[in-house]
Short mmCIF file of C-alpha atoms in Angstrom, two decimals:
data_model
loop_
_atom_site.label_atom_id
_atom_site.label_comp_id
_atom_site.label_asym_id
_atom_site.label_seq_id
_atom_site.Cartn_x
_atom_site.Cartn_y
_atom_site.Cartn_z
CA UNK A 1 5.24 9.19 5.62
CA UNK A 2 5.36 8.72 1.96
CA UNK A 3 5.66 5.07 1.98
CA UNK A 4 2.38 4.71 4.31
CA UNK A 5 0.87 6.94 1.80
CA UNK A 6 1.92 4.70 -1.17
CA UNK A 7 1.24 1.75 0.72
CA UNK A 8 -2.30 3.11 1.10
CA UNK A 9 -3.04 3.59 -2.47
CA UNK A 10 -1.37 0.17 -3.13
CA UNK A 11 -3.73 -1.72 -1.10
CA UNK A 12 -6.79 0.20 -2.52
CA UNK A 13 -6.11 -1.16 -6.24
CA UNK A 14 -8.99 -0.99 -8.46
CA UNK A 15 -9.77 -4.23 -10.31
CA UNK A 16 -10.03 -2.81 -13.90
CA UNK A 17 -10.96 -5.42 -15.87
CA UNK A 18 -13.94 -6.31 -13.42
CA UNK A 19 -14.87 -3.02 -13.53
CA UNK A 20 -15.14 -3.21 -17.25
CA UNK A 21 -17.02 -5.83 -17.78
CA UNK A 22 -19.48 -4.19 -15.84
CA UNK A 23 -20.23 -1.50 -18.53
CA UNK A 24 -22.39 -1.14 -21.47
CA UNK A 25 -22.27 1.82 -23.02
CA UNK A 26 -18.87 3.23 -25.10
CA UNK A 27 -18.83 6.64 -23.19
CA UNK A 28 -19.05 4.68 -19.95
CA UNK A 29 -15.96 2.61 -21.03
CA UNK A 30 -14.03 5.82 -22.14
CA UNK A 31 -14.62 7.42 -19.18
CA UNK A 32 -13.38 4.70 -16.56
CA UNK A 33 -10.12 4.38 -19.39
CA UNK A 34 -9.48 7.86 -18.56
CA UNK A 35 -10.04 7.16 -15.00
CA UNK A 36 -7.21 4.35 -15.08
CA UNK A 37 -5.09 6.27 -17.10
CA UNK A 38 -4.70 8.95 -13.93
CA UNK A 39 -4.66 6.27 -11.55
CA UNK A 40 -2.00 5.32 -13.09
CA UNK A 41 -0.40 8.08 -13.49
CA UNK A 42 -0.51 8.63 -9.65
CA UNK A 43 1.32 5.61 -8.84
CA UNK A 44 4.12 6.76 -11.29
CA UNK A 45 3.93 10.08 -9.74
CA UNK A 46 3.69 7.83 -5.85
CA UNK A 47 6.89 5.37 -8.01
CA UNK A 48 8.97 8.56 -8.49
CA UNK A 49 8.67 10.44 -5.39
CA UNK A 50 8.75 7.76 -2.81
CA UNK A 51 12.06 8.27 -1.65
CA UNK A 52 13.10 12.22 -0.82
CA UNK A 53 16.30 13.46 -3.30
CA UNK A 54 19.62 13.33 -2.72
CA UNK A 55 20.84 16.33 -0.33
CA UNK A 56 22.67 19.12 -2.45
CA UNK A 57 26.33 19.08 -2.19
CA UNK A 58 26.74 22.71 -1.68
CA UNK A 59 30.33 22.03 -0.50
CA UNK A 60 31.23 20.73 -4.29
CA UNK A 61 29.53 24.02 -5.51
CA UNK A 62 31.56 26.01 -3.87
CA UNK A 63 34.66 24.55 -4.51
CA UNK A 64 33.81 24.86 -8.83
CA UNK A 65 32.25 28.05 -8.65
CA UNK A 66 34.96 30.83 -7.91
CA UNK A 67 31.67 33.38 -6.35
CA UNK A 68 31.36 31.07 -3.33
CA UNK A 69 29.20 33.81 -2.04
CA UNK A 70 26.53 32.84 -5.21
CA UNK A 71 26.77 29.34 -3.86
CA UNK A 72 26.06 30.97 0.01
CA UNK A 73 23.19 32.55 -1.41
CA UNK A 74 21.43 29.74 -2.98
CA UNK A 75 22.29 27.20 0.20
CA UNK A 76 20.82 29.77 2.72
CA UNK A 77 17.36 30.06 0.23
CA UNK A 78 17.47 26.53 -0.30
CA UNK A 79 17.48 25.94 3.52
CA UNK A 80 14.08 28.26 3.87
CA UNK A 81 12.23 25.97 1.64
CA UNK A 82 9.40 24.40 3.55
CA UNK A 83 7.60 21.47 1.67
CA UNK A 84 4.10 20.44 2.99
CA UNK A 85 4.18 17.01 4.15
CA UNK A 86 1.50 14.16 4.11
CA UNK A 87 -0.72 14.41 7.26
CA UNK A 88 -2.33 11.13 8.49
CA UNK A 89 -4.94 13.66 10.43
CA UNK A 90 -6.13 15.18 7.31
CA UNK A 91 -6.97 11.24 6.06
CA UNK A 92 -8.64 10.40 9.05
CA UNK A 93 -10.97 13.32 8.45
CA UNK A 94 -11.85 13.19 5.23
CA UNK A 95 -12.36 9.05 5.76
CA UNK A 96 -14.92 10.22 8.50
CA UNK A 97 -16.40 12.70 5.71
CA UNK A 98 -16.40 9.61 3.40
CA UNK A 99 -17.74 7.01 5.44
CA UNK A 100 -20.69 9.50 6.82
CA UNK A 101 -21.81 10.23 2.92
CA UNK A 102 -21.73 6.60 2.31
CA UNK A 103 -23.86 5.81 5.30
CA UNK A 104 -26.48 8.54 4.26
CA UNK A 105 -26.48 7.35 0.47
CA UNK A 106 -26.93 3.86 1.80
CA UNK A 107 -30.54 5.44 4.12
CA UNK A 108 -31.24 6.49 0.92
CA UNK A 109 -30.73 3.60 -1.47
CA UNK A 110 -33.41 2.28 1.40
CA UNK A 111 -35.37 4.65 1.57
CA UNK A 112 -35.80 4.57 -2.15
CA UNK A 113 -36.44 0.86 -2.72
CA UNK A 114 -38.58 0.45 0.24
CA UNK A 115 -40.74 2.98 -1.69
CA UNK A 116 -40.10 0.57 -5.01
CA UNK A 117 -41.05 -2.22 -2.95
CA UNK A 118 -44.71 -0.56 -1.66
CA UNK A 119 -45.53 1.02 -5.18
CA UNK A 120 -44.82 -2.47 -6.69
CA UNK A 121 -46.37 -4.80 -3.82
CA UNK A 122 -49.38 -2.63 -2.83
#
C-alpha cells in the first residue's frame, strides 16, 4: 500500500522551475520555495518509510536480558500496537471532493469572464 502511495506522489511531480518562472513578485517566489522545500521533505519522509522495519527479535532479547519476563512484557505490548494504514477509499473521496471544487471554480472562472466579456463588448 505504501508503494502505490509513493508511486502516486511520484507521478504527480511538480515542475519547479516552470513554476518559477511564472512569478513576479519576491514573496510569491518565497512562498512556492517553502512549498518545495515540504514537498520535498515528503518524499524523504515517502524515501524512508517505504518499506515496513525489520520485525523485533524478541527471541535475542530474551536470551541477553536475564528478566525474560521484561522482554514478555514488551513483546505482548508491542503485539497490541495497531498502526493506521493508507486507505485507497479515503483517496477516492477526497479526489471526488477535489474534482467537484475544480468543476465549480471552473463555472465560475466562466461565469466571471463572460461578465468581462459583456462589460467590455457592450
Amino acid at each position: 500500500q505504501n508503494f502505490k502511495m509513493r508511486r502516486t506522489i511520484t507521478r504527480s511531480a511538480i515542475d519547479w522551475a516552470a513554476l518559477g518562472s511564472k512569478l513576479t513578485t519576491d514573496s510569491a517566489k518565497a512562498e512556492v520555495s517553502r512549498l518545495r522545500a515540504a514537498a520535498g521533505e515528503i518524499m524523504s519522509l515517502s524515501n524512508t518509510y517505504a518499506t515496513p522495519p525489520p520485525p523485533i527479535d524478541f527471541a535475542a532479547y530474551k536470551s541477553k536480558i536475564s528478566a525474560a519476563d521484561v522482554v514478555d512484557k514488551f513483546q505482548a505490548e508491542y503485539a497490541r500496537i495497531n498502526y493506521p494504514t493508507y486507505v485507497v477509499e479515503e483517496v477516492a473521496e477526497i479526489k471526488a471532493k477535489h474534482d467537484a471544487l475544480v468543476r465549480t471554480t471552473k463555472g465560475f472562472v466562466n461565469i466571471i469572464f463572460l461578465l468581462i466579456f459583456r462589460t467590455c463588448f457592450s
